[in-house]
mmCIF file of C-alpha atoms in Angstrom:
data_model
loop_
_atom_site.group_PDB
_atom_site.id
_atom_site.type_symbol
_atom_site.label_atom_id
_atom_site.label_comp_id
_atom_site.label_asym_id
_atom_site.label_seq_id
_atom_site.Cartn_x
_atom_site.Cartn_y
_atom_site.Cartn_z
ATOM 1 C CA MET A 13 -75.458 87.780 -28.118
ATOM 2 C CA GLN A 14 -74.668 89.528 -31.327
ATOM 3 C CA GLU A 15 -75.240 87.973 -34.768
ATOM 4 C CA ASP A 16 -72.808 85.482 -35.722
ATOM 5 C CA LEU A 17 -70.390 86.182 -39.322
ATOM 6 C CA ILE A 18 -71.828 83.008 -40.704
ATOM 7 C CA GLN A 19 -75.319 84.695 -40.867
ATOM 8 C CA ILE A 20 -74.909 87.413 -42.281
ATOM 9 C CA ARG A 21 -72.720 86.519 -44.999
ATOM 10 C CA SER A 22 -74.955 84.456 -46.089
ATOM 11 C CA ASP A 23 -77.679 87.091 -46.707
ATOM 12 C CA ILE A 24 -74.579 88.990 -48.272
ATOM 13 C CA GLN A 25 -74.415 86.249 -50.580
ATOM 14 C CA ASP A 26 -78.846 85.899 -50.874
ATOM 15 C CA GLY A 27 -78.771 89.625 -51.833
ATOM 16 C CA GLY A 28 -80.260 90.577 -48.136
ATOM 17 C CA ARG A 29 -77.272 92.507 -47.220
ATOM 18 C CA SER A 30 -74.350 94.887 -48.469
ATOM 19 C CA SER A 31 -70.724 94.352 -47.352
ATOM 20 C CA ARG A 32 -71.051 97.894 -47.519
ATOM 21 C CA THR A 33 -74.180 99.166 -45.020
ATOM 22 C CA GLU A 34 -72.879 96.223 -42.588
ATOM 23 C CA MET A 35 -69.472 98.192 -42.613
ATOM 24 C CA GLU A 36 -71.314 101.634 -42.514
ATOM 25 C CA ARG A 37 -73.188 99.591 -39.267
ATOM 26 C CA ALA A 38 -70.215 98.238 -38.061
ATOM 27 C CA VAL A 39 -68.597 102.136 -37.979
ATOM 28 C CA ALA A 40 -71.369 103.748 -36.426
ATOM 29 C CA ILE A 41 -70.821 101.289 -33.412
ATOM 30 C CA ALA A 42 -67.097 101.608 -33.296
ATOM 31 C CA GLN A 43 -67.448 105.482 -33.242
ATOM 32 C CA SER A 44 -70.086 105.439 -30.445
ATOM 33 C CA PRO A 45 -69.724 105.903 -26.346
ATOM 34 C CA ALA A 46 -69.624 101.428 -26.095
ATOM 35 C CA CYS A 47 -66.508 101.516 -27.922
ATOM 36 C CA GLU A 48 -64.452 104.698 -25.354
ATOM 37 C CA HIS A 49 -60.982 103.127 -25.422
ATOM 38 C CA VAL A 50 -61.794 100.236 -28.018
ATOM 39 C CA PHE A 51 -58.743 101.236 -31.002
ATOM 40 C CA THR A 52 -55.980 102.397 -30.404
ATOM 41 C CA ARG A 53 -55.868 103.421 -34.013
ATOM 42 C CA ALA A 54 -58.912 104.395 -36.347
ATOM 43 C CA MET A 55 -58.995 102.754 -40.113
ATOM 44 C CA PHE A 56 -62.716 103.293 -40.231
ATOM 45 C CA ASP A 57 -62.710 105.493 -43.710
ATOM 46 C CA ASP A 58 -60.582 102.867 -45.147
ATOM 47 C CA ALA A 59 -62.658 99.922 -43.931
ATOM 48 C CA LEU A 60 -66.060 101.599 -45.939
ATOM 49 C CA SER A 61 -64.007 102.156 -48.740
ATOM 50 C CA ALA A 62 -62.730 98.553 -48.787
ATOM 51 C CA ALA A 63 -66.214 97.086 -48.466
ATOM 52 C CA SER A 64 -67.681 99.063 -51.314
ATOM 53 C CA SER A 65 -66.023 96.744 -53.226
ATOM 54 C CA ALA A 66 -65.805 93.275 -50.940
ATOM 55 C CA ARG A 67 -65.776 89.586 -52.755
ATOM 56 C CA SER A 68 -68.390 87.994 -50.619
ATOM 57 C CA ASP A 69 -67.729 84.907 -52.046
ATOM 58 C CA LEU A 70 -64.867 84.951 -49.808
ATOM 59 C CA PRO A 71 -65.157 83.256 -46.423
ATOM 60 C CA LEU A 72 -65.071 87.269 -44.365
ATOM 61 C CA ALA A 73 -67.032 88.653 -47.225
ATOM 62 C CA GLY A 74 -66.039 91.461 -46.421
ATOM 63 C CA LEU A 75 -66.824 91.604 -42.811
ATOM 64 C CA ALA A 76 -65.157 94.380 -39.913
ATOM 65 C CA ILE A 77 -62.549 92.705 -38.274
ATOM 66 C CA SER A 78 -60.585 93.961 -35.747
ATOM 67 C CA ILE A 79 -56.334 93.587 -34.827
ATOM 68 C CA LYS A 80 -54.612 93.752 -31.730
ATOM 69 C CA ASP A 81 -52.065 96.353 -31.150
ATOM 70 C CA LEU A 82 -49.477 93.471 -30.983
ATOM 71 C CA PHE A 83 -49.687 92.579 -34.884
ATOM 72 C CA ASP A 84 -47.955 94.411 -37.487
ATOM 73 C CA LEU A 85 -49.628 96.030 -39.525
ATOM 74 C CA GLY A 86 -47.522 97.403 -43.330
ATOM 75 C CA GLY A 87 -47.132 101.256 -42.944
ATOM 76 C CA GLN A 88 -47.894 101.346 -39.193
ATOM 77 C CA PRO A 89 -45.842 101.163 -36.185
ATOM 78 C CA THR A 90 -46.616 98.459 -34.144
ATOM 79 C CA PRO A 91 -47.223 99.821 -29.993
ATOM 80 C CA ALA A 92 -48.325 96.649 -28.288
ATOM 81 C CA GLY A 93 -50.536 99.488 -26.443
ATOM 82 C CA SER A 94 -47.344 101.057 -24.917
ATOM 83 C CA VAL A 95 -46.444 104.663 -25.428
ATOM 84 C CA VAL A 96 -42.341 103.869 -25.727
ATOM 85 C CA LEU A 97 -43.524 101.583 -29.594
ATOM 86 C CA SER A 98 -45.618 104.847 -30.791
ATOM 87 C CA HIS A 99 -42.822 106.229 -32.666
ATOM 88 C CA ALA A 100 -41.396 102.534 -33.795
ATOM 89 C CA PRO A 101 -40.687 102.398 -37.444
ATOM 90 C CA SER A 102 -43.372 100.872 -39.125
ATOM 91 C CA ALA A 103 -43.540 98.035 -40.360
ATOM 92 C CA ALA A 104 -42.732 96.321 -43.755
ATOM 93 C CA GLN A 105 -45.958 94.263 -44.736
ATOM 94 C CA ASP A 106 -48.838 92.765 -42.428
ATOM 95 C CA ALA A 107 -48.515 90.437 -39.883
ATOM 96 C CA LEU A 108 -49.100 87.250 -41.291
ATOM 97 C CA PRO A 109 -51.552 86.197 -40.033
ATOM 98 C CA VAL A 110 -53.227 89.489 -40.727
ATOM 99 C CA ALA A 111 -52.598 89.167 -44.408
ATOM 100 C CA ARG A 112 -54.610 85.839 -44.200
ATOM 101 C CA LEU A 113 -57.594 87.237 -42.591
ATOM 102 C CA ARG A 114 -57.591 89.508 -45.268
ATOM 103 C CA ALA A 115 -56.740 87.301 -47.883
ATOM 104 C CA ALA A 116 -60.039 85.139 -46.126
ATOM 105 C CA GLY A 117 -62.057 88.753 -47.072
ATOM 106 C CA GLY A 118 -61.434 90.292 -43.655
ATOM 107 C CA ILE A 119 -61.666 93.959 -43.568
ATOM 108 C CA VAL A 120 -59.821 95.595 -40.781
ATOM 109 C CA ILE A 121 -61.810 97.941 -39.178
ATOM 110 C CA GLY A 122 -59.085 98.978 -36.687
ATOM 111 C CA ARG A 123 -56.337 98.550 -34.304
ATOM 112 C CA THR A 124 -57.783 97.566 -30.571
ATOM 113 C CA ASN A 125 -56.494 98.270 -27.522
ATOM 114 C CA MET A 126 -54.632 96.368 -25.052
ATOM 115 C CA THR A 127 -52.608 95.240 -21.212
ATOM 116 C CA GLU A 128 -49.227 97.377 -22.336
ATOM 117 C CA PHE A 129 -47.375 94.382 -23.888
ATOM 118 C CA ALA A 130 -49.978 91.873 -23.402
ATOM 119 C CA PHE A 131 -48.744 90.912 -19.728
ATOM 120 C CA SER A 132 -52.212 91.062 -18.095
ATOM 121 C CA GLY A 133 -55.281 88.934 -17.673
ATOM 122 C CA VAL A 134 -57.104 92.014 -16.799
ATOM 123 C CA GLY A 135 -57.460 94.653 -19.104
ATOM 124 C CA VAL A 136 -56.272 98.247 -17.811
ATOM 125 C CA ASN A 137 -53.567 100.462 -19.655
ATOM 126 C CA PRO A 138 -52.793 103.407 -18.497
ATOM 127 C CA HIS A 139 -52.366 104.854 -21.178
ATOM 128 C CA HIS A 140 -55.463 105.062 -23.720
ATOM 129 C CA GLY A 141 -57.819 104.503 -20.768
ATOM 130 C CA THR A 142 -59.579 101.239 -20.819
ATOM 131 C CA PRO A 143 -62.449 99.195 -22.539
ATOM 132 C CA ALA A 144 -65.360 99.421 -20.573
ATOM 133 C CA ASN A 145 -66.862 95.879 -20.444
ATOM 134 C CA ALA A 146 -69.118 95.473 -23.078
ATOM 135 C CA VAL A 147 -71.690 93.350 -20.797
ATOM 136 C CA VAL A 148 -71.378 94.277 -16.695
ATOM 137 C CA LYS A 149 -73.117 98.035 -16.247
ATOM 138 C CA SER A 150 -73.104 98.614 -12.262
ATOM 139 C CA SER A 151 -73.826 101.784 -10.690
ATOM 140 C CA ARG A 152 -70.696 101.843 -9.704
ATOM 141 C CA GLY A 153 -69.779 102.743 -12.889
ATOM 142 C CA ALA A 154 -67.559 100.506 -15.672
ATOM 143 C CA HIS A 155 -66.136 97.217 -14.835
ATOM 144 C CA VAL A 156 -63.103 95.340 -15.991
ATOM 145 C CA PRO A 157 -63.745 93.861 -20.070
ATOM 146 C CA GLY A 158 -60.359 91.650 -19.050
ATOM 147 C CA GLY A 159 -57.343 91.110 -21.232
ATOM 148 C CA SER A 160 -54.884 90.870 -22.432
ATOM 149 C CA SER A 161 -57.209 90.967 -25.433
ATOM 150 C CA SER A 162 -59.162 93.754 -24.578
ATOM 151 C CA GLY A 163 -60.327 95.807 -26.351
ATOM 152 C CA ALA A 164 -60.629 92.789 -29.171
ATOM 153 C CA ALA A 165 -63.047 91.458 -27.024
ATOM 154 C CA VAL A 166 -65.541 94.494 -26.782
ATOM 155 C CA SER A 167 -64.773 95.314 -30.416
ATOM 156 C CA VAL A 168 -66.900 92.672 -31.125
ATOM 157 C CA ALA A 169 -69.228 91.864 -28.267
ATOM 158 C CA THR A 170 -71.032 95.578 -29.192
ATOM 159 C CA GLY A 171 -70.422 94.720 -33.037
ATOM 160 C CA ALA A 172 -68.351 96.490 -33.959
ATOM 161 C CA ALA A 173 -66.215 93.763 -35.093
ATOM 162 C CA LEU A 174 -67.625 89.724 -36.386
ATOM 163 C CA VAL A 175 -63.608 89.123 -35.651
ATOM 164 C CA GLY A 176 -61.306 90.343 -33.043
ATOM 165 C CA LEU A 177 -57.803 88.426 -33.436
ATOM 166 C CA GLY A 178 -55.509 88.137 -29.956
ATOM 167 C CA SER A 179 -53.423 86.054 -28.986
ATOM 168 C CA ASP A 180 -52.999 84.219 -25.661
ATOM 169 C CA THR A 181 -50.078 84.126 -23.689
ATOM 170 C CA GLY A 182 -52.420 82.212 -20.712
ATOM 171 C CA GLY A 183 -55.671 83.547 -21.194
ATOM 172 C CA SER A 184 -55.471 86.408 -22.888
ATOM 173 C CA ILE A 185 -58.412 85.238 -25.437
ATOM 174 C CA ARG A 186 -60.545 83.083 -23.211
ATOM 175 C CA ILE A 187 -60.766 85.788 -20.336
ATOM 176 C CA PRO A 188 -61.502 88.720 -22.523
ATOM 177 C CA ALA A 189 -64.184 86.052 -24.082
ATOM 178 C CA ALA A 190 -65.746 85.016 -20.958
ATOM 179 C CA LEU A 191 -66.128 88.052 -19.330
ATOM 180 C CA ASN A 192 -67.595 90.072 -22.139
ATOM 181 C CA GLY A 193 -70.511 86.442 -22.673
ATOM 182 C CA ILE A 194 -68.769 85.680 -26.594
ATOM 183 C CA VAL A 195 -66.174 83.339 -27.382
ATOM 184 C CA GLY A 196 -62.211 82.802 -27.279
ATOM 185 C CA PHE A 197 -60.548 79.650 -28.938
ATOM 186 C CA LYS A 198 -57.322 79.418 -28.108
ATOM 187 C CA ASN A 199 -55.698 76.952 -30.785
ATOM 188 C CA THR A 200 -52.714 74.736 -29.887
ATOM 189 C CA ALA A 201 -50.115 77.095 -30.247
ATOM 190 C CA ARG A 202 -48.299 75.491 -33.249
ATOM 191 C CA LEU A 203 -51.193 75.852 -35.597
ATOM 192 C CA VAL A 204 -51.015 79.519 -36.511
ATOM 193 C CA PRO A 205 -47.621 81.006 -36.897
ATOM 194 C CA THR A 206 -46.564 84.144 -34.751
ATOM 195 C CA THR A 207 -44.721 86.104 -37.834
ATOM 196 C CA GLY A 208 -45.544 89.987 -37.543
ATOM 197 C CA ALA A 209 -47.282 89.395 -33.751
ATOM 198 C CA LEU A 210 -44.017 91.330 -30.627
ATOM 199 C CA PRO A 211 -43.691 88.158 -28.083
ATOM 200 C CA LEU A 212 -44.774 88.314 -24.617
ATOM 201 C CA SER A 213 -43.263 84.039 -24.292
ATOM 202 C CA THR A 214 -42.344 82.859 -27.755
ATOM 203 C CA THR A 215 -42.693 79.278 -25.672
ATOM 204 C CA LEU A 216 -46.740 80.383 -24.515
ATOM 205 C CA ASP A 217 -48.081 82.577 -27.718
ATOM 206 C CA THR A 218 -50.883 81.869 -29.077
ATOM 207 C CA VAL A 219 -52.428 83.329 -31.902
ATOM 208 C CA CYS A 220 -56.560 83.423 -32.427
ATOM 209 C CA ALA A 221 -59.115 84.812 -32.409
ATOM 210 C CA MET A 222 -63.106 86.174 -30.083
ATOM 211 C CA THR A 223 -65.738 85.789 -32.696
ATOM 212 C CA ASN A 224 -69.540 85.085 -31.725
ATOM 213 C CA SER A 225 -70.428 81.941 -32.398
ATOM 214 C CA VAL A 226 -68.906 78.159 -32.279
ATOM 215 C CA ARG A 227 -69.149 78.125 -35.593
ATOM 216 C CA ASP A 228 -67.611 81.220 -36.693
ATOM 217 C CA ALA A 229 -65.295 80.438 -35.011
ATOM 218 C CA VAL A 230 -63.926 77.258 -36.860
ATOM 219 C CA LEU A 231 -64.182 79.017 -40.302
ATOM 220 C CA VAL A 232 -61.823 82.254 -38.439
ATOM 221 C CA HIS A 233 -59.018 78.863 -36.744
ATOM 222 C CA GLU A 234 -59.173 77.136 -40.757
ATOM 223 C CA ILE A 235 -58.169 80.953 -41.815
ATOM 224 C CA LEU A 236 -55.730 80.826 -39.260
ATOM 225 C CA SER A 237 -53.913 78.185 -39.752
ATOM 226 C CA ALA A 238 -54.708 77.657 -43.406
ATOM 227 C CA ARG A 239 -56.122 74.224 -42.863
ATOM 228 C CA SER A 240 -58.867 72.195 -42.955
ATOM 229 C CA VAL A 241 -61.375 71.222 -39.666
ATOM 230 C CA ALA A 242 -63.443 68.450 -40.086
ATOM 231 C CA PRO A 243 -64.635 67.074 -36.366
ATOM 232 C CA ALA A 244 -65.297 63.670 -36.049
ATOM 233 C CA PRO A 245 -69.247 63.824 -35.496
ATOM 234 C CA LYS A 246 -68.974 61.676 -31.758
ATOM 235 C CA PRO A 247 -72.743 61.780 -30.389
ATOM 236 C CA LEU A 248 -72.662 63.798 -26.549
ATOM 237 C CA GLY A 249 -73.986 60.343 -25.143
ATOM 238 C CA GLN A 250 -70.425 59.029 -26.071
ATOM 239 C CA CYS A 251 -68.550 61.708 -24.666
ATOM 240 C CA ARG A 252 -66.651 62.134 -21.377
ATOM 241 C CA PHE A 253 -65.443 64.538 -19.290
ATOM 242 C CA ALA A 254 -63.394 65.277 -16.078
ATOM 243 C CA VAL A 255 -64.414 67.835 -13.557
ATOM 244 C CA VAL A 256 -61.198 68.750 -11.532
ATOM 245 C CA LYS A 257 -61.169 68.490 -7.772
ATOM 246 C CA GLU A 258 -58.377 71.189 -7.441
ATOM 247 C CA LEU A 259 -57.620 74.402 -8.694
ATOM 248 C CA PHE A 260 -59.851 75.172 -11.008
ATOM 249 C CA GLN A 261 -63.454 75.930 -8.781
ATOM 250 C CA ASP A 262 -62.023 77.241 -6.095
ATOM 251 C CA ALA A 263 -62.618 80.269 -4.201
ATOM 252 C CA LEU A 264 -65.796 80.730 -7.392
ATOM 253 C CA GLU A 265 -67.781 83.180 -6.582
ATOM 254 C CA PRO A 266 -71.695 82.661 -6.016
ATOM 255 C CA ALA A 267 -72.925 83.209 -9.941
ATOM 256 C CA VAL A 268 -70.123 81.361 -11.131
ATOM 257 C CA ALA A 269 -70.552 78.386 -8.905
ATOM 258 C CA HIS A 270 -74.525 78.090 -9.825
ATOM 259 C CA ALA A 271 -73.660 79.319 -13.978
ATOM 260 C CA PHE A 272 -70.872 75.980 -13.540
ATOM 261 C CA GLU A 273 -73.216 73.764 -11.458
ATOM 262 C CA ASN A 274 -76.046 74.434 -14.182
ATOM 263 C CA ALA A 275 -73.899 74.180 -16.866
ATOM 264 C CA LEU A 276 -72.674 71.265 -15.941
ATOM 265 C CA ARG A 277 -76.256 69.414 -15.316
ATOM 266 C CA ILE A 278 -77.593 70.338 -18.558
ATOM 267 C CA VAL A 279 -74.042 68.468 -20.733
ATOM 268 C CA ARG A 280 -75.108 64.934 -18.474
ATOM 269 C CA SER A 281 -78.883 65.791 -18.977
ATOM 270 C CA ALA A 282 -77.396 65.397 -22.753
ATOM 271 C CA GLY A 283 -75.952 62.262 -22.320
ATOM 272 C CA ALA A 284 -72.695 62.917 -21.339
ATOM 273 C CA SER A 285 -70.592 61.459 -18.860
ATOM 274 C CA ILE A 286 -68.991 63.174 -15.987
ATOM 275 C CA ASP A 287 -66.440 62.498 -13.507
ATOM 276 C CA GLU A 288 -64.786 64.262 -10.829
ATOM 277 C CA ILE A 289 -61.461 63.386 -10.398
ATOM 278 C CA SER A 290 -58.205 64.546 -8.590
ATOM 279 C CA LEU A 291 -55.330 65.759 -10.906
ATOM 280 C CA PRO A 292 -52.142 65.630 -8.607
ATOM 281 C CA PRO A 293 -49.750 67.330 -11.196
ATOM 282 C CA LEU A 294 -52.248 70.654 -11.024
ATOM 283 C CA ALA A 295 -49.785 71.288 -7.316
ATOM 284 C CA ASP A 296 -46.377 70.670 -9.178
ATOM 285 C CA LEU A 297 -46.952 74.448 -10.788
ATOM 286 C CA PRO A 298 -45.846 76.524 -8.396
ATOM 287 C CA THR A 299 -42.543 74.770 -7.824
ATOM 288 C CA ILE A 300 -42.461 74.766 -11.185
ATOM 289 C CA ASN A 301 -42.746 78.307 -12.126
ATOM 290 C CA ALA A 302 -41.183 79.230 -8.806
ATOM 291 C CA THR A 303 -38.708 81.060 -10.728
ATOM 292 C CA GLY A 304 -41.146 83.329 -12.683
ATOM 293 C CA GLY A 305 -41.681 80.717 -15.734
ATOM 294 C CA PHE A 306 -41.602 81.558 -19.192
ATOM 295 C CA SER A 307 -42.989 84.585 -20.082
ATOM 296 C CA ALA A 308 -40.438 87.080 -17.322
ATOM 297 C CA ALA A 309 -37.434 84.999 -18.660
ATOM 298 C CA GLU A 310 -38.603 85.823 -22.025
ATOM 299 C CA SER A 311 -40.881 88.723 -22.201
ATOM 300 C CA TYR A 312 -37.255 90.634 -19.845
ATOM 301 C CA ALA A 313 -35.301 88.551 -23.205
ATOM 302 C CA TRP A 314 -37.170 91.060 -25.394
ATOM 303 C CA HIS A 315 -37.390 94.257 -23.126
ATOM 304 C CA ARG A 316 -34.081 94.537 -21.540
ATOM 305 C CA GLN A 317 -32.801 97.214 -23.325
ATOM 306 C CA LEU A 318 -36.051 99.151 -24.350
ATOM 307 C CA LEU A 319 -36.843 99.114 -19.895
ATOM 308 C CA GLU A 320 -33.086 100.341 -19.509
ATOM 309 C CA ARG A 321 -33.927 103.316 -21.946
ATOM 310 C CA SER A 322 -37.521 104.434 -20.885
ATOM 311 C CA ILE A 323 -38.445 102.129 -17.661
ATOM 312 C CA ALA A 324 -40.196 105.518 -17.267
ATOM 313 C CA GLY A 325 -42.475 104.443 -19.550
ATOM 314 C CA TYR A 326 -43.887 101.521 -19.360
ATOM 315 C CA ASP A 327 -46.446 100.601 -17.224
ATOM 316 C CA PRO A 328 -45.379 100.569 -13.683
ATOM 317 C CA ARG A 329 -47.120 96.665 -12.966
ATOM 318 C CA VAL A 330 -45.724 95.422 -16.251
ATOM 319 C CA ALA A 331 -42.712 97.051 -15.878
ATOM 320 C CA GLN A 332 -42.725 94.818 -12.694
ATOM 321 C CA ARG A 333 -43.715 91.828 -13.865
ATOM 322 C CA ILE A 334 -40.910 91.761 -17.061
ATOM 323 C CA LEU A 335 -38.559 92.984 -14.515
ATOM 324 C CA LYS A 336 -38.540 89.357 -12.982
ATOM 325 C CA GLY A 337 -36.761 87.424 -15.381
ATOM 326 C CA ALA A 338 -33.708 89.378 -14.822
ATOM 327 C CA GLU A 339 -33.199 87.458 -11.847
ATOM 328 C CA MET A 340 -33.677 84.264 -13.839
ATOM 329 C CA ARG A 341 -29.838 81.858 -14.805
ATOM 330 C CA ALA A 342 -29.977 80.099 -17.258
ATOM 331 C CA PHE A 343 -29.677 76.718 -15.782
ATOM 332 C CA GLU A 344 -33.211 77.802 -13.953
ATOM 333 C CA TYR A 345 -34.627 78.163 -17.593
ATOM 334 C CA ILE A 346 -33.169 75.101 -18.550
ATOM 335 C CA ASP A 347 -34.719 73.205 -16.105
ATOM 336 C CA LEU A 348 -37.776 75.242 -16.533
ATOM 337 C CA LEU A 349 -37.910 73.345 -20.066
ATOM 338 C CA HIS A 350 -37.822 70.079 -18.718
ATOM 339 C CA ALA A 351 -40.210 70.464 -15.844
ATOM 340 C CA ARG A 352 -42.394 71.424 -18.547
ATOM 341 C CA SER A 353 -42.286 68.661 -20.888
ATOM 342 C CA GLU A 354 -41.966 65.941 -18.114
ATOM 343 C CA TRP A 355 -45.662 68.217 -16.530
ATOM 344 C CA ILE A 356 -47.165 67.484 -20.220
ATOM 345 C CA SER A 357 -46.471 63.979 -19.681
ATOM 346 C CA ARG A 358 -47.983 63.021 -16.780
ATOM 347 C CA MET A 359 -50.668 65.751 -17.384
ATOM 348 C CA GLU A 360 -51.560 63.409 -20.729
ATOM 349 C CA ALA A 361 -51.334 60.434 -18.234
ATOM 350 C CA ALA A 362 -53.479 61.569 -15.873
ATOM 351 C CA LEU A 363 -56.692 62.878 -18.367
ATOM 352 C CA GLN A 364 -55.712 59.981 -21.141
ATOM 353 C CA GLY A 365 -59.372 58.373 -21.710
ATOM 354 C CA PHE A 366 -61.164 61.563 -21.588
ATOM 355 C CA ASP A 367 -62.411 64.220 -24.278
ATOM 356 C CA ALA A 368 -62.268 67.873 -22.731
ATOM 357 C CA VAL A 369 -61.819 68.760 -19.246
ATOM 358 C CA LEU A 370 -64.476 71.303 -17.908
ATOM 359 C CA SER A 371 -63.823 73.801 -15.855
ATOM 360 C CA PRO A 372 -64.852 77.587 -15.177
ATOM 361 C CA THR A 373 -63.126 79.728 -16.902
ATOM 362 C CA VAL A 374 -62.527 81.736 -14.786
ATOM 363 C CA PRO A 375 -63.748 81.847 -11.245
ATOM 364 C CA VAL A 376 -64.534 85.737 -10.683
ATOM 365 C CA THR A 377 -67.041 88.091 -12.570
ATOM 366 C CA ALA A 378 -66.147 91.531 -13.675
ATOM 367 C CA PRO A 379 -65.421 94.130 -11.339
ATOM 368 C CA ALA A 380 -65.656 98.013 -11.607
ATOM 369 C CA ILE A 381 -63.157 98.658 -13.426
ATOM 370 C CA ALA A 382 -61.800 101.787 -9.819
ATOM 371 C CA ASP A 383 -61.475 98.932 -7.811
ATOM 372 C CA VAL A 384 -57.740 97.716 -10.096
ATOM 373 C CA ALA A 385 -57.329 101.279 -12.133
ATOM 374 C CA PRO A 386 -53.593 102.017 -11.983
ATOM 375 C CA GLY A 387 -52.076 103.592 -8.349
ATOM 376 C CA LYS A 388 -50.186 101.950 -5.876
ATOM 377 C CA GLU A 389 -53.126 101.710 -3.343
ATOM 378 C CA ARG A 390 -54.794 99.586 -5.608
ATOM 379 C CA ASP A 391 -51.813 97.354 -6.751
ATOM 380 C CA GLU A 392 -52.637 94.828 -3.915
ATOM 381 C CA ALA A 393 -56.312 94.194 -5.643
ATOM 382 C CA PHE A 394 -55.434 94.318 -9.239
ATOM 383 C CA PHE A 395 -53.600 91.235 -8.730
ATOM 384 C CA ARG A 396 -55.158 89.604 -6.763
ATOM 385 C CA LEU A 397 -58.097 89.922 -9.012
ATOM 386 C CA ASN A 398 -54.862 88.708 -12.177
ATOM 387 C CA GLY A 399 -53.852 85.708 -10.598
ATOM 388 C CA LEU A 400 -57.179 84.799 -10.361
ATOM 389 C CA LEU A 401 -58.253 85.998 -13.792
ATOM 390 C CA LEU A 402 -55.027 84.063 -14.921
ATOM 391 C CA ARG A 403 -54.679 80.730 -12.768
ATOM 392 C CA ASN A 404 -57.072 78.363 -15.061
ATOM 393 C CA PRO A 405 -57.098 79.464 -18.772
ATOM 394 C CA SER A 406 -52.840 79.736 -17.922
ATOM 395 C CA VAL A 407 -52.601 75.283 -16.614
ATOM 396 C CA VAL A 408 -53.841 75.202 -20.011
ATOM 397 C CA ASN A 409 -50.391 77.388 -22.231
ATOM 398 C CA MET A 410 -47.866 75.202 -19.701
ATOM 399 C CA LEU A 411 -50.037 72.090 -21.078
ATOM 400 C CA ASP A 412 -49.554 72.923 -24.802
ATOM 401 C CA GLY A 413 -54.016 72.801 -24.939
ATOM 402 C CA CYS A 414 -56.687 73.462 -26.395
ATOM 403 C CA ALA A 415 -59.424 75.343 -24.869
ATOM 404 C CA ILE A 416 -63.179 76.972 -25.356
#
């Protein structure tokens, strides 16, 4: 685990470190083999220059932040991990979440790699290469980082950045955070503006970040949401948590099942109440999303003209998923909106009285990139893995909830 931002900021304010030396360290890591394929556009020189005159009294104290490639940075195109937008017009200004991080003293070290157009939880990118998982290494070579915020996660897990700004539509913050051993917090979607972010699903997209600690996650959320968070003190012994029988624990790898059971033991031993419950509304999700779901419909609305011109430049796996949206009819989309609203009501009623649901973020550990690398012969394995990784976290997006 890397040192967290709050500790480093404290050391800077006490005179024990400087923003410049911390940025030099971050840039050295960013240029190392550990960060191969992490950055689609490096901004190292500018970051070093800015760190020399950074203000230590600001919340982010001139420390390194990374920006997922789907956010606007003034004066640069916003390719979103693609090649078909690599020569798009430059953004006139920073995306609002980026502007808030900069105003808080964050210094952008670079744009991070991602699944093309954010449409996968695996993190593979055929155009810019795939960042290697920062913590899982084996004789089989590099392992997947998780997606879609793949480069953002690896930048934080390696120490190249202390904040990795990303987005979460079906788990794109929490999946790579889980696979790389860092903290990924998904806030309720409406709390952070998406202004200046290239959309996947305008209904489900959530702007949030990855960090090295929970306290850093709280700090960054306060900056991104422009609000103060004051957690109500509540002893763990007064908390009531739910563990759901259906779906969340299906097909767990033994290592994941062991880790989850160990976590539950720790929480119980600290005095919390944990109830195993049934959550019948989960069984309705396949029917609700049978026509393709929000991501397919809303991404197709955005991409349809670009696909007509440039489909050959898309990742075929991404194009295949977007094109499903072409099949959805207007009444089906309206039915989907109503079905989601009704489903949320039933879920909230079923979970009333619980402080949170405890669940593994993902049911599997990170497999080797070679198993799911681009290639038709590996498509079946890729889509199976993608479904497994998205299965648990996507429930929270559909619920318009928050999760960590």
